[in-house]
Each structure stands twice: as C-alpha cells, then as structure tokens.
Coordinates of C-alpha atoms in Angstrom, one line a residue:
Chain A
X1 CA 50.6 14.8 21.3
X2 CA 54.0 14.9 23.0
X3 CA 53.9 18.4 24.4
X4 CA 56.8 20.8 25.1
X5 CA 56.2 20.3 28.8
X6 CA 56.6 16.5 28.4
X7 CA 59.9 17.0 26.6
X8 CA 61.2 19.0 29.5
X9 CA 60.7 16.0 31.8
X10 CA 63.1 13.8 29.8
X11 CA 66.3 13.5 31.8
X12 CA 64.7 14.5 35.1
X13 CA 65.7 12.3 38.1
X14 CA 64.0 11.5 41.4
X15 CA 65.5 12.0 44.8
X16 CA 67.4 8.9 45.8
X17 CA 65.4 6.5 47.9
X18 CA 67.0 4.0 50.3
X19 CA 65.9 0.5 51.2
X20 CA 67.4 -2.1 53.4
X21 CA 67.2 -5.7 52.1
X22 CA 65.9 -7.9 54.9
X23 CA 66.0 -11.7 54.9
X24 CA 62.3 -11.9 56.0
X25 CA 61.3 -9.6 53.1
X26 CA 63.1 -11.8 50.6
X27 CA 61.3 -14.8 52.1
X28 CA 57.8 -13.1 51.9
X29 CA 58.6 -12.2 48.3
X30 CA 59.5 -15.8 47.3
X31 CA 56.4 -17.1 49.1
X32 CA 54.2 -14.6 47.2
X33 CA 55.5 -15.8 43.9
X34 CA 55.3 -19.5 44.9
X35 CA 59.0 -19.9 44.2
X36 CA 60.5 -22.5 46.5
X37 CA 64.1 -22.1 45.3
X38 CA 66.2 -22.7 48.4
X39 CA 68.7 -20.1 47.2
X40 CA 66.3 -17.4 48.3
X41 CA 65.5 -18.8 51.8
X42 CA 67.7 -21.7 53.0
X43 CA 70.9 -20.4 54.6
X44 CA 72.5 -23.9 54.7
X45 CA 71.8 -24.7 51.1
X46 CA 72.9 -21.2 49.9
X47 CA 76.1 -21.4 51.9
X48 CA 77.2 -24.3 49.7
X49 CA 76.2 -22.5 46.5
X50 CA 78.6 -20.4 44.5
X51 CA 77.1 -17.3 46.2
X52 CA 78.1 -18.4 49.7
X53 CA 74.8 -17.3 51.2
X54 CA 71.2 -16.3 50.5
X55 CA 70.6 -14.0 47.6
X56 CA 67.3 -12.3 46.6
X57 CA 65.5 -13.4 43.4
X58 CA 66.3 -11.1 40.5
X59 CA 63.6 -8.4 40.6
X60 CA 63.7 -7.9 44.4
X61 CA 65.3 -4.7 45.5
X62 CA 64.1 -4.4 49.1
X63 CA 60.7 -3.5 50.6
X64 CA 58.8 -1.4 49.8
X65 CA 59.6 -1.3 46.1
X66 CA 59.6 2.5 46.0
X67 CA 60.8 2.6 42.4
X68 CA 57.7 0.9 41.2
X69 CA 55.6 3.4 39.5
X70 CA 52.5 2.1 41.2
X71 CA 53.8 2.8 44.6
X72 CA 54.8 6.2 46.1
X73 CA 54.4 8.1 42.9
X74 CA 56.6 11.0 43.6
X75 CA 59.0 13.1 41.6
X76 CA 59.3 12.5 37.9
X77 CA 56.8 9.7 37.8
X78 CA 54.0 11.9 39.2
X79 CA 55.1 14.6 36.7
X80 CA 54.8 12.2 33.8
X81 CA 51.3 11.1 34.9
X82 CA 50.2 14.8 35.4
X83 CA 51.4 15.7 31.9
X84 CA 49.7 12.7 30.3
X85 CA 46.5 13.7 32.1
X86 CA 46.8 17.3 31.0
X87 CA 47.2 16.2 27.4
X88 CA 44.0 14.1 27.6
X89 CA 45.6 10.7 28.3
X90 CA 44.5 10.1 31.9
X91 CA 44.3 6.3 31.8
X92 CA 47.8 5.3 32.7
X93 CA 48.8 1.6 32.5
X94 CA 51.9 -0.3 33.5
X95 CA 53.3 -1.3 30.1
X96 CA 56.2 -3.6 31.2
X97 CA 59.7 -3.8 32.7
X98 CA 63.2 -4.4 31.3
X99 CA 66.0 -5.4 33.7
X100 CA 69.7 -5.6 33.4
X101 CA 71.2 -7.5 36.4
X102 CA 74.9 -6.9 37.4
X103 CA 75.4 -8.1 40.9
X104 CA 73.1 -10.3 43.1
X105 CA 71.2 -8.6 45.9
X106 CA 71.9 -10.0 49.4
X107 CA 70.2 -9.7 52.8
X108 CA 71.9 -6.9 54.6
X109 CA 72.4 -4.8 51.5
X110 CA 71.4 -1.2 51.5
X111 CA 70.2 -0.1 48.1
X112 CA 69.9 3.4 46.9
X113 CA 67.6 3.8 43.9
X114 CA 67.2 6.7 41.6
X115 CA 64.5 6.9 38.9
X116 CA 65.0 9.0 35.7
X117 CA 62.7 9.8 32.8
X118 CA 64.5 8.4 29.8
X119 CA 62.0 9.0 27.0
X120 CA 58.4 10.2 26.2
X121 CA 57.0 9.3 22.8
X122 CA 53.7 8.5 21.0
X123 CA 52.7 5.5 19.0
X124 CA 49.7 4.8 16.9
X125 CA 48.0 1.4 17.5
X126 CA 44.7 -0.4 16.9
X127 CA 43.0 1.6 19.7
X128 CA 44.3 5.0 18.4
X129 CA 47.4 6.9 19.5
X130 CA 48.9 6.3 23.0
X131 CA 51.6 8.1 24.9
X132 CA 54.6 6.2 26.3
X133 CA 57.0 7.2 29.0
X134 CA 60.0 5.2 30.0
X135 CA 61.5 5.5 33.5
X136 CA 64.8 4.0 34.3
X137 CA 65.7 3.1 37.9
X138 CA 69.3 2.5 38.9
X139 CA 70.0 0.5 42.1
X140 CA 73.3 1.0 43.8
X141 CA 74.5 -1.0 46.8
X142 CA 76.5 0.1 49.9
X143 CA 79.8 -0.5 48.1
X144 CA 78.8 2.0 45.4
X145 CA 78.3 -0.8 42.8
X146 CA 75.4 -0.8 40.4
X147 CA 73.4 -4.0 41.1
X148 CA 70.8 -3.6 38.5
X149 CA 68.9 -1.2 36.2
X150 CA 65.2 -1.5 35.6
X151 CA 63.3 0.3 32.8
X152 CA 59.5 0.7 33.4
X153 CA 57.2 1.7 30.6
X154 CA 54.1 3.8 31.3
X155 CA 51.3 3.9 28.7
X156 CA 48.8 6.8 28.6
X157 CA 45.5 6.4 26.9
X158 CA 42.5 8.7 26.3
X159 CA 39.2 8.1 28.1
X160 CA 36.7 5.9 26.2
Chain B
X1 CA 65.8 -28.9 42.2
X2 CA 66.4 -30.1 38.7
X3 CA 69.9 -31.1 37.5
X4 CA 72.2 -28.3 36.5
X5 CA 71.7 -27.1 32.9
X6 CA 74.8 -26.6 30.8
X7 CA 75.3 -24.4 27.7
X8 CA 76.1 -27.5 25.7
X9 CA 72.6 -29.0 26.6
X10 CA 70.8 -26.1 24.9
X11 CA 69.8 -25.9 21.3
X12 CA 68.5 -23.0 19.3
X13 CA 64.8 -23.6 18.8
X14 CA 64.7 -25.8 22.0
X15 CA 62.3 -25.2 24.8
X16 CA 62.6 -23.7 28.3
X17 CA 61.1 -26.1 30.8
X18 CA 57.5 -24.9 31.3
X19 CA 56.5 -23.6 34.7
X20 CA 52.8 -23.8 35.7
X21 CA 51.3 -21.0 37.9
X22 CA 47.9 -20.8 39.6
X23 CA 47.0 -17.2 40.3
X24 CA 44.5 -16.8 43.1
X25 CA 43.1 -13.8 45.0
X26 CA 45.1 -15.1 47.9
X27 CA 48.3 -15.0 45.9
X28 CA 47.6 -11.4 44.8
X29 CA 47.2 -10.4 48.5
X30 CA 50.5 -12.0 49.3
X31 CA 52.1 -10.2 46.3
X32 CA 50.6 -6.9 47.3
X33 CA 52.2 -7.2 50.8
X34 CA 55.5 -8.5 49.5
X35 CA 55.9 -6.0 46.8
X36 CA 54.3 -2.9 48.4
X37 CA 51.9 -2.4 45.5
X38 CA 48.5 -1.7 47.2
X39 CA 46.6 -0.7 44.1
X40 CA 43.0 -1.8 45.0
X41 CA 42.7 -3.0 41.3
X42 CA 44.4 -6.2 42.5
X43 CA 42.2 -7.2 45.5
X44 CA 38.9 -5.2 45.4
X45 CA 36.4 -6.5 42.8
X46 CA 34.1 -3.4 43.2
X47 CA 37.0 -1.1 42.5
X48 CA 38.0 -3.1 39.5
X49 CA 34.4 -3.0 38.1
X50 CA 34.3 0.7 38.6
X51 CA 37.7 1.1 36.9
X52 CA 36.4 -0.9 33.9
X53 CA 38.7 -3.9 34.1
X54 CA 35.8 -6.3 34.9
X55 CA 37.0 -7.1 38.4
X56 CA 40.3 -8.0 40.1
X57 CA 43.2 -8.4 37.7
X58 CA 46.6 -9.9 38.3
X59 CA 49.5 -7.5 38.9
X60 CA 51.7 -7.1 35.8
X61 CA 54.7 -7.2 38.1
X62 CA 53.6 -10.6 39.6
X63 CA 53.5 -12.1 36.1
X64 CA 57.0 -10.5 35.5
X65 CA 58.2 -12.4 38.6
X66 CA 56.6 -15.6 37.4
X67 CA 58.7 -15.3 34.2
X68 CA 61.8 -14.6 36.3
X69 CA 61.0 -17.8 38.3
X70 CA 60.7 -19.6 35.0
X71 CA 64.2 -18.5 34.1
X72 CA 65.9 -19.0 37.4
X73 CA 64.5 -22.6 37.7
X74 CA 65.6 -23.4 34.2
X75 CA 69.2 -22.1 34.5
X76 CA 69.8 -23.5 38.0
X77 CA 72.1 -22.3 40.7
X78 CA 75.1 -22.1 38.3
X79 CA 73.3 -20.0 35.7
X80 CA 73.0 -16.3 35.8
X81 CA 70.0 -14.2 34.5
X82 CA 71.6 -11.1 32.9
X83 CA 68.8 -9.4 31.0
X84 CA 65.1 -9.7 31.2
X85 CA 62.1 -7.8 29.8
X86 CA 58.4 -8.3 29.5
X87 CA 55.3 -6.4 28.4
X88 CA 52.0 -6.5 30.1
X89 CA 49.7 -6.9 27.1
X90 CA 46.5 -8.6 28.4
X91 CA 44.6 -8.6 31.6
X92 CA 44.5 -11.9 33.6
X93 CA 41.8 -12.7 36.2
X94 CA 42.8 -14.7 39.3
X95 CA 40.9 -17.7 40.7
X96 CA 38.7 -16.9 43.7
X97 CA 39.1 -18.8 47.0
X98 CA 36.6 -21.5 48.2
X99 CA 38.4 -22.3 51.5
X100 CA 41.6 -21.1 53.2
X101 CA 43.5 -23.5 50.9
X102 CA 41.4 -24.4 47.9
X103 CA 40.3 -22.2 45.0
X104 CA 37.1 -22.2 43.0
X105 CA 38.9 -23.2 39.8
X106 CA 39.6 -21.0 36.7
X107 CA 42.6 -20.2 34.6
X108 CA 45.9 -22.1 34.8
X109 CA 48.9 -20.1 33.5
X110 CA 51.8 -21.6 31.7
X111 CA 55.2 -19.8 31.7
X112 CA 57.0 -20.9 28.6
X113 CA 60.0 -20.1 26.5
X114 CA 62.0 -21.0 23.4
X115 CA 65.8 -20.6 22.8
X116 CA 66.4 -18.0 20.1
X117 CA 70.2 -17.7 20.1
X118 CA 73.1 -19.6 21.7
X119 CA 76.5 -17.8 21.5
X120 CA 79.8 -17.0 23.3
X121 CA 80.4 -13.3 24.2
X122 CA 83.4 -12.0 26.1
X123 CA 84.1 -15.6 27.3
X124 CA 80.5 -16.0 28.6
X125 CA 78.3 -18.8 27.4
X126 CA 75.1 -17.0 26.6
X127 CA 71.6 -18.0 25.6
X128 CA 68.8 -15.7 24.5
X129 CA 65.2 -16.8 24.9
X130 CA 61.8 -15.6 23.9
X131 CA 59.5 -16.1 26.9
X132 CA 55.8 -15.6 27.8
X133 CA 52.9 -16.2 30.1
X134 CA 50.1 -18.0 28.5
X135 CA 46.5 -18.0 29.9
X136 CA 44.0 -20.9 29.8
X137 CA 42.8 -19.7 26.4
X138 CA 46.4 -20.0 25.0
X139 CA 46.7 -16.2 24.8
X140 CA 50.2 -14.7 25.4
X141 CA 49.3 -12.0 27.9
X142 CA 52.9 -11.3 28.9
X143 CA 55.5 -11.7 26.2
X144 CA 59.1 -11.0 26.9
X145 CA 62.8 -12.0 26.4
X146 CA 65.7 -13.0 28.5
X147 CA 69.5 -13.4 28.2
X148 CA 71.2 -15.9 30.5
X149 CA 74.8 -17.1 31.1
X150 CA 75.1 -20.9 31.6
X151 CA 78.1 -22.9 32.8
X152 CA 80.0 -24.7 30.1
X153 CA 81.3 -28.3 30.2
X154 CA 84.4 -26.6 28.6

C-alpha cells in the first residue's frame, strides 16, 4: 500500500514558519486547559521560580500552532494527505504526538518551526490495514537553540 | 500548589497524583481558539454526525495537554518534563452546557500514571512514567508515556 510516490515524500521539509510567543496567548492556552499553574501566568510568582519569569506550558509554541497537522495544512502534510487519499485511504486521523523538550518557551520568544516527513509505513490491525505517516516539527528560538521537537502521527484509513 | 516532589519520594510502581478533568463544549471552544485548531468536528454536532463520529468529539491535542498538565503538576516547579508521548486511541464526547457556567453532566476524565523506572542518567535524576486519560467507563482513550527530571535531596 505504501506507494513509490509516498516514499518520495520521506525527508521532505516544509517552509519554515515563524510565530511570536505572546504572554496573552500563553494565558489563553492555560485557561483553555484549566491549568491554573502560576508559572504560566503570574509574573511575580514566576520571578521567584528557577526560571526567573513566566514560561509557557510544555506543548505551547506560539499562536497559531501552524505545525499542527489540523491547521494550515500546507507543504509536506498536504502532500501526505493527498497521497493517502490517492491510494484509497482518505480518512485521515490524528494518531498522536511525541515531544522532546530542551529549553522552556518564554513570552517574547520568536520560534521558527520546520516540519519534515520522517516516515510512511503500513500496519495491519483489527480494522484492516492502515497507513501511517510521521511528521517531525523542530522549533528553534531567536538564539538559534532548538527548544523542542514534536513528532505527529497521521493515520490513513479506507472508507467504510 | 502541592509540595515539591523529590526523586527520593518516588518508587517504581508508585502512582502519579491523579488529575480530574471535565471536558465541556465550552472548554473545546476555548481550546479551538487557544490552539488555532478550528476543525468543526470539535464544536459542530451536525458536522460530527455527518463525519460519522456521532457528534462533537474532544480534540486529541487537548487530551495531550491534559496529560502534560498531569505531569507538570506532579513534578512541581523544580521538576522538568523531558519527554512526552501519547496516542489518540478512542473518541471522547464532551459534556454539553446547561447555563453559562454549568454543564448538563456526562463523563468525568481521570488523568493517571504509574512510575515504570527510576534512574540516574548523566547526573540527572530521572523517572519514566506510563500515563493515560481514562473516561467514565474506565477506558484508556489516550495512553502515553513521559520522562521527567526531579530534584534530588542529594
């Protein structure tokens, strides 16, 4: 089921996308999750912490989260979806996420994210064979340091 | 905030302090705005029915963030979340709203975890955990794992 055209996508990268990390956006994110940790929102509290100021909860990389496959599907993600559909696997689900965190994200950061197709494979399960695509996004801050990597898994299933 | 957790306080097989979450349609709208994920699947019941999910379903990424909240609460300000992963295995249906502030009742989700390994690596005091979101029927709809670094009493 993994076609030659799919194999050609492995290793392809998106154009870099830039997002500014705003304090208000961090706050809205924490409120959305019902996460009252003062480290995300309370400047006075955060100043006394080992971070010396507010940090974003792990998993927040600025708004909008362009690297999420569900938003702004451009570049390699759109290509993966198109190839899955062409092969008869048009139902594409968000399979999960794996993060590695290196440096905290802070308000005022400018993050550049680049997404790359790292693998496409098939696997047999109870509901028949599914296609899987993994897309790794790397987030780099204004100092050129990698703050985190996130690997999303897309699952393609046939109709019915 | 709970008292700071230390590496010495943790035992293999021990539990991560459970975190309770109530997912409502109101929370899903907040999450859509905060994350930038405007898939109608997560706020439009008619769209969900047509898509075959049986209605509005909770964003996988929101459940991911619930699990990250579980871990950052447990490890406290001195702990560091190094690695995290989760899979979106089952659909979860949010509670509908009755008033601006009350919901109509429904599922309660428990974010849970157990310690699978406790070790020192490159001078860091690490703990690996198996984590998951469990729905009202006890089904683990979002299983995952995490690696954290905790402060040590030395």
